[in-house]
């Protein structure tokens, strides 16, 4: 099976803080599946490290619909970069024939089911990140680690 996966879960230092979210269960999938690594935030043109961002005014679906924005705590709008990265991830999944996606939980791009609420307080809400929302709209299954 071909699986698109968050690069940070494979130990790539691409998180906003310059670190990774290495996950041994994700890495072990290499034994049975073809893993296609992606970091939508870097693919969208954001540097590593970078200021943390959260979705303000909703979730990833709201960003796709133009009803919410991806912002830094200082008020910088990073929505364009997140949309660009989401489109890149979708094109990669489709071109590679990925039938499933494993993404990092709570991320404003990759979160699936739960994301930070936009207040930069650590509070969580139900919802998906921008990339997850776009992939789901195209019928691609997304799971979170």
PDB file of N, CA and C in Angstrom, residues 43-117:
ATOM      1  N   UNK A  43       6.456  22.555   2.066  1.00  0.00           N
ATOM      2  CA  UNK A  43       6.078  22.557   0.654  1.00  0.00           C
ATOM      3  C   UNK A  43       5.360  23.849   0.265  1.00  0.00           C
ATOM      4  N   UNK A  44       4.722  24.483   1.228  1.00  0.00           N
ATOM      5  CA  UNK A  44       4.043  25.747   0.984  1.00  0.00           C
ATOM      6  C   UNK A  44       4.967  26.949   1.017  1.00  0.00           C
ATOM      7  N   UNK A  45       6.245  26.707   1.319  1.00  0.00           N
ATOM      8  CA  UNK A  45       7.232  27.779   1.302  1.00  0.00           C
ATOM      9  C   UNK A  45       7.646  28.310   2.660  1.00  0.00           C
ATOM     10  N   UNK A  46       7.174  27.689   3.738  1.00  0.00           N
ATOM     11  CA  UNK A  46       7.555  28.165   5.072  1.00  0.00           C
ATOM     12  C   UNK A  46       8.901  27.596   5.478  1.00  0.00           C
ATOM     13  N   UNK A  47       9.716  28.392   6.181  1.00  0.00           N
ATOM     14  CA  UNK A  47      11.030  27.922   6.617  1.00  0.00           C
ATOM     15  C   UNK A  47      10.920  27.050   7.872  1.00  0.00           C
ATOM     16  N   UNK A  48      11.987  26.362   8.189  1.00  0.00           N
ATOM     17  CA  UNK A  48      12.111  25.617   9.443  1.00  0.00           C
ATOM     18  C   UNK A  48      13.394  26.082  10.101  1.00  0.00           C
ATOM     19  N   UNK A  49      13.342  26.548  11.345  1.00  0.00           N
ATOM     20  CA  UNK A  49      12.130  26.730  12.160  1.00  0.00           C
ATOM     21  C   UNK A  49      11.312  27.923  11.679  1.00  0.00           C
ATOM     22  N   UNK A  50      10.089  28.032  12.238  1.00  0.00           N
ATOM     23  CA  UNK A  50       9.169  29.111  11.881  1.00  0.00           C
ATOM     24  C   UNK A  50       8.277  29.402  13.085  1.00  0.00           C
ATOM     25  N   UNK A  51       7.674  30.574  13.130  1.00  0.00           N
ATOM     26  CA  UNK A  51       6.770  30.860  14.241  1.00  0.00           C
ATOM     27  C   UNK A  51       5.583  29.890  14.223  1.00  0.00           C
ATOM     28  N   UNK A  52       5.116  29.470  15.396  1.00  0.00           N
ATOM     29  CA  UNK A  52       3.939  28.606  15.423  1.00  0.00           C
ATOM     30  C   UNK A  52       2.723  29.349  14.882  1.00  0.00           C
ATOM     31  N   UNK A  53       1.816  28.593  14.276  1.00  0.00           N
ATOM     32  CA  UNK A  53       0.586  29.156  13.737  1.00  0.00           C
ATOM     33  C   UNK A  53      -0.596  28.324  14.219  1.00  0.00           C
ATOM     34  N   UNK A  54      -1.757  28.946  14.187  1.00  0.00           N
ATOM     35  CA  UNK A  54      -3.003  28.253  14.461  1.00  0.00           C
ATOM     36  C   UNK A  54      -4.058  28.792  13.512  1.00  0.00           C
ATOM     37  N   UNK A  55      -5.103  28.014  13.317  1.00  0.00           N
ATOM     38  CA  UNK A  55      -6.227  28.460  12.502  1.00  0.00           C
ATOM     39  C   UNK A  55      -7.119  29.327  13.373  1.00  0.00           C
ATOM     40  N   UNK A  56      -7.370  30.532  12.917  1.00  0.00           N
ATOM     41  CA  UNK A  56      -8.194  31.494  13.651  1.00  0.00           C
ATOM     42  C   UNK A  56      -9.536  31.638  12.938  1.00  0.00           C
ATOM     43  N   UNK A  57     -10.595  31.358  13.651  1.00  0.00           N
ATOM     44  CA  UNK A  57     -11.932  31.545  13.085  1.00  0.00           C
ATOM     45  C   UNK A  57     -12.559  30.284  12.540  1.00  0.00           C
ATOM     46  N   UNK A  58     -12.027  29.112  12.882  1.00  0.00           N
ATOM     47  CA  UNK A  58     -12.618  27.867  12.405  1.00  0.00           C
ATOM     48  C   UNK A  58     -11.593  26.765  12.285  1.00  0.00           C
ATOM     49  N   UNK A  59     -11.773  25.923  11.271  1.00  0.00           N
ATOM     50  CA  UNK A  59     -10.842  24.816  11.038  1.00  0.00           C
ATOM     51  C   UNK A  59     -10.389  24.835   9.577  1.00  0.00           C
ATOM     52  N   UNK A  60      -9.733  23.756   9.157  1.00  0.00           N
ATOM     53  CA  UNK A  60      -9.204  23.703   7.805  1.00  0.00           C
ATOM     54  C   UNK A  60     -10.254  23.854   6.720  1.00  0.00           C
ATOM     55  N   UNK A  61     -11.445  23.306   6.948  1.00  0.00           N
ATOM     56  CA  UNK A  61     -12.522  23.486   5.973  1.00  0.00           C
ATOM     57  C   UNK A  61     -12.889  24.957   5.834  1.00  0.00           C
ATOM     58  N   UNK A  62     -12.905  25.662   6.953  1.00  0.00           N
ATOM     59  CA  UNK A  62     -13.214  27.092   6.918  1.00  0.00           C
ATOM     60  C   UNK A  62     -12.127  27.871   6.183  1.00  0.00           C
ATOM     61  N   UNK A  63     -10.872  27.458   6.331  1.00  0.00           N
ATOM     62  CA  UNK A  63      -9.783  28.098   5.589  1.00  0.00           C
ATOM     63  C   UNK A  63      -9.983  27.862   4.090  1.00  0.00           C
ATOM     64  N   UNK A  64     -10.299  26.628   3.710  1.00  0.00           N
ATOM     65  CA  UNK A  64     -10.523  26.321   2.291  1.00  0.00           C
ATOM     66  C   UNK A  64     -11.678  27.130   1.724  1.00  0.00           C
ATOM     67  N   UNK A  65     -12.664  27.413   2.558  1.00  0.00           N
ATOM     68  CA  UNK A  65     -13.842  28.171   2.125  1.00  0.00           C
ATOM     69  C   UNK A  65     -13.675  29.682   2.280  1.00  0.00           C
ATOM     70  N   UNK A  66     -12.493  30.131   2.721  1.00  0.00           N
ATOM     71  CA  UNK A  66     -12.230  31.560   2.869  1.00  0.00           C
ATOM     72  C   UNK A  66     -12.866  32.194   4.096  1.00  0.00           C
ATOM     73  N   UNK A  67     -13.265  31.376   5.067  1.00  0.00           N
ATOM     74  CA  UNK A  67     -13.945  31.879   6.262  1.00  0.00           C
ATOM     75  C   UNK A  67     -13.035  31.972   7.486  1.00  0.00           C
ATOM     76  N   UNK A  68     -11.831  31.424   7.404  1.00  0.00           N
ATOM     77  CA  UNK A  68     -10.874  31.446   8.515  1.00  0.00           C
ATOM     78  C   UNK A  68      -9.484  31.645   7.936  1.00  0.00           C
ATOM     79  N   UNK A  69      -8.532  32.001   8.803  1.00  0.00           N
ATOM     80  CA  UNK A  69      -7.154  32.255   8.372  1.00  0.00           C
ATOM     81  C   UNK A  69      -6.176  31.469   9.247  1.00  0.00           C
ATOM     82  N   UNK A  70      -5.002  31.233   8.697  1.00  0.00           N
ATOM     83  CA  UNK A  70      -3.907  30.622   9.440  1.00  0.00           C
ATOM     84  C   UNK A  70      -2.979  31.757   9.851  1.00  0.00           C
ATOM     85  N   UNK A  71      -2.838  31.957  11.155  1.00  0.00           N
ATOM     86  CA  UNK A  71      -2.138  33.133  11.668  1.00  0.00           C
ATOM     87  C   UNK A  71      -1.061  32.758  12.685  1.00  0.00           C
ATOM     88  N   UNK A  72      -0.022  33.597  12.773  1.00  0.00           N
ATOM     89  CA  UNK A  72       0.936  33.493  13.871  1.00  0.00           C
ATOM     90  C   UNK A  72       0.350  34.243  15.067  1.00  0.00           C
ATOM     91  N   UNK A  73       0.932  34.043  16.228  1.00  0.00           N
ATOM     92  CA  UNK A  73       0.480  34.764  17.424  1.00  0.00           C
ATOM     93  C   UNK A  73       0.694  36.266  17.270  1.00  0.00           C
ATOM     94  N   UNK A  74       1.669  36.659  16.432  1.00  0.00           N
ATOM     95  CA  UNK A  74       1.952  38.072  16.189  1.00  0.00           C
ATOM     96  C   UNK A  74       1.026  38.685  15.141  1.00  0.00           C
ATOM     97  N   UNK A  75       0.128  37.872  14.583  1.00  0.00           N
ATOM     98  CA  UNK A  75      -0.833  38.392  13.623  1.00  0.00           C
ATOM     99  C   UNK A  75      -0.429  38.302  12.165  1.00  0.00           C
ATOM    100  N   UNK A  76       0.636  37.554  11.857  1.00  0.00           N
ATOM    101  CA  UNK A  76       1.045  37.377  10.456  1.00  0.00           C
ATOM    102  C   UNK A  76       0.170  36.314   9.802  1.00  0.00           C
ATOM    103  N   UNK A  77      -0.360  36.625   8.641  1.00  0.00           N
ATOM    104  CA  UNK A  77      -1.235  35.717   7.910  1.00  0.00           C
ATOM    105  C   UNK A  77      -0.393  34.747   7.073  1.00  0.00           C
ATOM    106  N   UNK A  78      -0.521  33.470   7.344  1.00  0.00           N
ATOM    107  CA  UNK A  78       0.208  32.429   6.612  1.00  0.00           C
ATOM    108  C   UNK A  78      -0.737  31.533   5.811  1.00  0.00           C
ATOM    109  N   UNK A  79      -1.956  32.019   5.584  1.00  0.00           N
ATOM    110  CA  UNK A  79      -2.968  31.224   4.891  1.00  0.00           C
ATOM    111  C   UNK A  79      -2.510  30.806   3.496  1.00  0.00           C
ATOM    112  N   UNK A  80      -1.927  31.719   2.745  1.00  0.00           N
ATOM    113  CA  UNK A  80      -1.494  31.412   1.379  1.00  0.00           C
ATOM    114  C   UNK A  80      -0.518  30.242   1.357  1.00  0.00           C
ATOM    115  N   UNK A  81       0.440  30.241   2.271  1.00  0.00           N
ATOM    116  CA  UNK A  81       1.431  29.172   2.334  1.00  0.00           C
ATOM    117  C   UNK A  81       0.778  27.833   2.692  1.00  0.00           C
ATOM    118  N   UNK A  82      -0.197  27.874   3.599  1.00  0.00           N
ATOM    119  CA  UNK A  82      -0.874  26.639   3.992  1.00  0.00           C
ATOM    120  C   UNK A  82      -1.718  26.083   2.851  1.00  0.00           C
ATOM    121  N   UNK A  83      -2.370  26.946   2.095  1.00  0.00           N
ATOM    122  CA  UNK A  83      -3.145  26.486   0.949  1.00  0.00           C
ATOM    123  C   UNK A  83      -2.231  25.902  -0.128  1.00  0.00           C
ATOM    124  N   UNK A  84      -1.092  26.546  -0.366  1.00  0.00           N
ATOM    125  CA  UNK A  84      -0.126  26.049  -1.347  1.00  0.00           C
ATOM    126  C   UNK A  84       0.400  24.670  -0.933  1.00  0.00           C
ATOM    127  N   UNK A  85       0.728  24.512   0.346  1.00  0.00           N
ATOM    128  CA  UNK A  85       1.233  23.231   0.840  1.00  0.00           C
ATOM    129  C   UNK A  85       0.184  22.133   0.772  1.00  0.00           C
ATOM    130  N   UNK A  86      -1.069  22.497   1.047  1.00  0.00           N
ATOM    131  CA  UNK A  86      -2.158  21.524   0.967  1.00  0.00           C
ATOM    132  C   UNK A  86      -2.333  21.033  -0.467  1.00  0.00           C
ATOM    133  N   UNK A  87      -2.281  21.959  -1.413  1.00  0.00           N
ATOM    134  CA  UNK A  87      -2.422  21.584  -2.824  1.00  0.00           C
ATOM    135  C   UNK A  87      -1.274  20.681  -3.255  1.00  0.00           C
ATOM    136  N   UNK A  88      -0.067  20.979  -2.782  1.00  0.00           N
ATOM    137  CA  UNK A  88       1.090  20.135  -3.099  1.00  0.00           C
ATOM    138  C   UNK A  88       0.871  18.715  -2.563  1.00  0.00           C
ATOM    139  N   UNK A  89       0.423  18.596  -1.322  1.00  0.00           N
ATOM    140  CA  UNK A  89       0.200  17.276  -0.723  1.00  0.00           C
ATOM    141  C   UNK A  89      -0.869  16.497  -1.486  1.00  0.00           C
ATOM    142  N   UNK A  90      -1.930  17.180  -1.898  1.00  0.00           N
ATOM    143  CA  UNK A  90      -2.982  16.524  -2.674  1.00  0.00           C
ATOM    144  C   UNK A  90      -2.428  16.019  -4.002  1.00  0.00           C
ATOM    145  N   UNK A  91      -1.687  16.866  -4.701  1.00  0.00           N
ATOM    146  CA  UNK A  91      -1.107  16.460  -5.990  1.00  0.00           C
ATOM    147  C   UNK A  91      -0.148  15.289  -5.818  1.00  0.00           C
ATOM    148  N   UNK A  92       0.636  15.305  -4.738  1.00  0.00           N
ATOM    149  CA  UNK A  92       1.575  14.213  -4.475  1.00  0.00           C
ATOM    150  C   UNK A  92       0.824  12.914  -4.203  1.00  0.00           C
ATOM    151  N   UNK A  93      -0.202  12.981  -3.354  1.00  0.00           N
ATOM    152  CA  UNK A  93      -0.991  11.780  -3.045  1.00  0.00           C
ATOM    153  C   UNK A  93      -1.623  11.210  -4.308  1.00  0.00           C
ATOM    154  N   UNK A  94      -2.198  12.084  -5.121  1.00  0.00           N
ATOM    155  CA  UNK A  94      -2.864  11.629  -6.336  1.00  0.00           C
ATOM    156  C   UNK A  94      -1.868  11.078  -7.356  1.00  0.00           C
ATOM    157  N   UNK A  95      -0.750  11.755  -7.547  1.00  0.00           N
ATOM    158  CA  UNK A  95       0.222  11.315  -8.553  1.00  0.00           C
ATOM    159  C   UNK A  95       0.907  10.012  -8.159  1.00  0.00           C
ATOM    160  N   UNK A  96       1.050   9.771  -6.868  1.00  0.00           N
ATOM    161  CA  UNK A  96       1.705   8.560  -6.380  1.00  0.00           C
ATOM    162  C   UNK A  96       0.731   7.417  -6.106  1.00  0.00           C
ATOM    163  N   UNK A  97      -0.568   7.702  -6.206  1.00  0.00           N
ATOM    164  CA  UNK A  97      -1.571   6.669  -5.958  1.00  0.00           C
ATOM    165  C   UNK A  97      -1.696   6.287  -4.494  1.00  0.00           C
ATOM    166  N   UNK A  98      -1.434   7.238  -3.608  1.00  0.00           N
ATOM    167  CA  UNK A  98      -1.560   6.966  -2.172  1.00  0.00           C
ATOM    168  C   UNK A  98      -3.032   6.745  -1.830  1.00  0.00           C
ATOM    169  N   UNK A  99      -3.306   5.661  -1.146  1.00  0.00           N
ATOM    170  CA  UNK A  99      -4.680   5.326  -0.788  1.00  0.00           C
ATOM    171  C   UNK A  99      -5.015   5.700   0.647  1.00  0.00           C
ATOM    172  N   UNK A 100      -4.009   6.092   1.391  1.00  0.00           N
ATOM    173  CA  UNK A 100      -4.192   6.450   2.797  1.00  0.00           C
ATOM    174  C   UNK A 100      -3.145   7.492   3.155  1.00  0.00           C
ATOM    175  N   UNK A 101      -3.468   8.315   4.142  1.00  0.00           N
ATOM    176  CA  UNK A 101      -2.546   9.337   4.618  1.00  0.00           C
ATOM    177  C   UNK A 101      -2.452   9.231   6.129  1.00  0.00           C
ATOM    178  N   UNK A 102      -1.225   9.286   6.635  1.00  0.00           N
ATOM    179  CA  UNK A 102      -0.995   9.325   8.089  1.00  0.00           C
ATOM    180  C   UNK A 102      -0.351  10.663   8.398  1.00  0.00           C
ATOM    181  N   UNK A 103      -1.048  11.470   9.182  1.00  0.00           N
ATOM    182  CA  UNK A 103      -0.579  12.818   9.475  1.00  0.00           C
ATOM    183  C   UNK A 103      -0.423  13.046  10.970  1.00  0.00           C
ATOM    184  N   UNK A 104       0.373  14.051  11.292  1.00  0.00           N
ATOM    185  CA  UNK A 104       0.640  14.453  12.662  1.00  0.00           C
ATOM    186  C   UNK A 104      -0.610  15.068  13.286  1.00  0.00           C
ATOM    187  N   UNK A 105      -0.947  14.613  14.468  1.00  0.00           N
ATOM    188  CA  UNK A 105      -2.136  15.109  15.157  1.00  0.00           C
ATOM    189  C   UNK A 105      -1.995  16.573  15.564  1.00  0.00           C
ATOM    190  N   UNK A 106      -3.115  17.250  15.662  1.00  0.00           N
ATOM    191  CA  UNK A 106      -3.276  18.614  16.185  1.00  0.00           C
ATOM    192  C   UNK A 106      -2.685  19.725  15.321  1.00  0.00           C
ATOM    193  N   UNK A 107      -1.978  19.388  14.274  1.00  0.00           N
ATOM    194  CA  UNK A 107      -1.320  20.378  13.417  1.00  0.00           C
ATOM    195  C   UNK A 107      -2.338  21.215  12.650  1.00  0.00           C
ATOM    196  N   UNK A 108      -2.039  22.515  12.435  1.00  0.00           N
ATOM    197  CA  UNK A 108      -2.949  23.345  11.643  1.00  0.00           C
ATOM    198  C   UNK A 108      -2.985  22.941  10.164  1.00  0.00           C
ATOM    199  N   UNK A 109      -2.010  22.168   9.720  1.00  0.00           N
ATOM    200  CA  UNK A 109      -2.080  21.651   8.357  1.00  0.00           C
ATOM    201  C   UNK A 109      -2.504  20.183   8.353  1.00  0.00           C
ATOM    202  N   UNK A 110      -1.935  19.384   9.231  1.00  0.00           N
ATOM    203  CA  UNK A 110      -2.118  17.935   9.179  1.00  0.00           C
ATOM    204  C   UNK A 110      -3.082  17.363  10.213  1.00  0.00           C
ATOM    205  N   UNK A 111      -3.519  18.146  11.170  1.00  0.00           N
ATOM    206  CA  UNK A 111      -4.398  17.633  12.220  1.00  0.00           C
ATOM    207  C   UNK A 111      -5.637  16.971  11.646  1.00  0.00           C
ATOM    208  N   UNK A 112      -6.060  15.893  12.281  1.00  0.00           N
ATOM    209  CA  UNK A 112      -7.225  15.133  11.825  1.00  0.00           C
ATOM    210  C   UNK A 112      -8.151  14.899  13.014  1.00  0.00           C
ATOM    211  N   UNK A 113      -9.264  15.615  13.026  1.00  0.00           N
ATOM    212  CA  UNK A 113     -10.251  15.439  14.091  1.00  0.00           C
ATOM    213  C   UNK A 113     -10.112  16.407  15.244  1.00  0.00           C
ATOM    214  N   UNK A 114      -8.882  16.844  15.522  1.00  0.00           N
ATOM    215  CA  UNK A 114      -8.624  17.777  16.621  1.00  0.00           C
ATOM    216  C   UNK A 114      -7.481  18.712  16.235  1.00  0.00           C
ATOM    217  N   UNK A 115      -7.704  20.011  16.437  1.00  0.00           N
ATOM    218  CA  UNK A 115      -6.669  21.017  16.179  1.00  0.00           C
ATOM    219  C   UNK A 115      -6.696  22.053  17.298  1.00  0.00           C
ATOM    220  N   UNK A 116      -5.660  22.879  17.358  1.00  0.00           N
ATOM    221  CA  UNK A 116      -5.645  23.978  18.328  1.00  0.00           C
ATOM    222  C   UNK A 116      -6.671  25.028  17.917  1.00  0.00           C
ATOM    223  N   UNK A 117      -7.218  25.734  18.903  1.00  0.00           N
ATOM    224  CA  UNK A 117      -8.396  26.586  18.680  1.00  0.00           C
ATOM    225  C   UNK A 117      -8.124  27.989  18.152  1.00  0.00           C
TER     226      UNK A 117
END
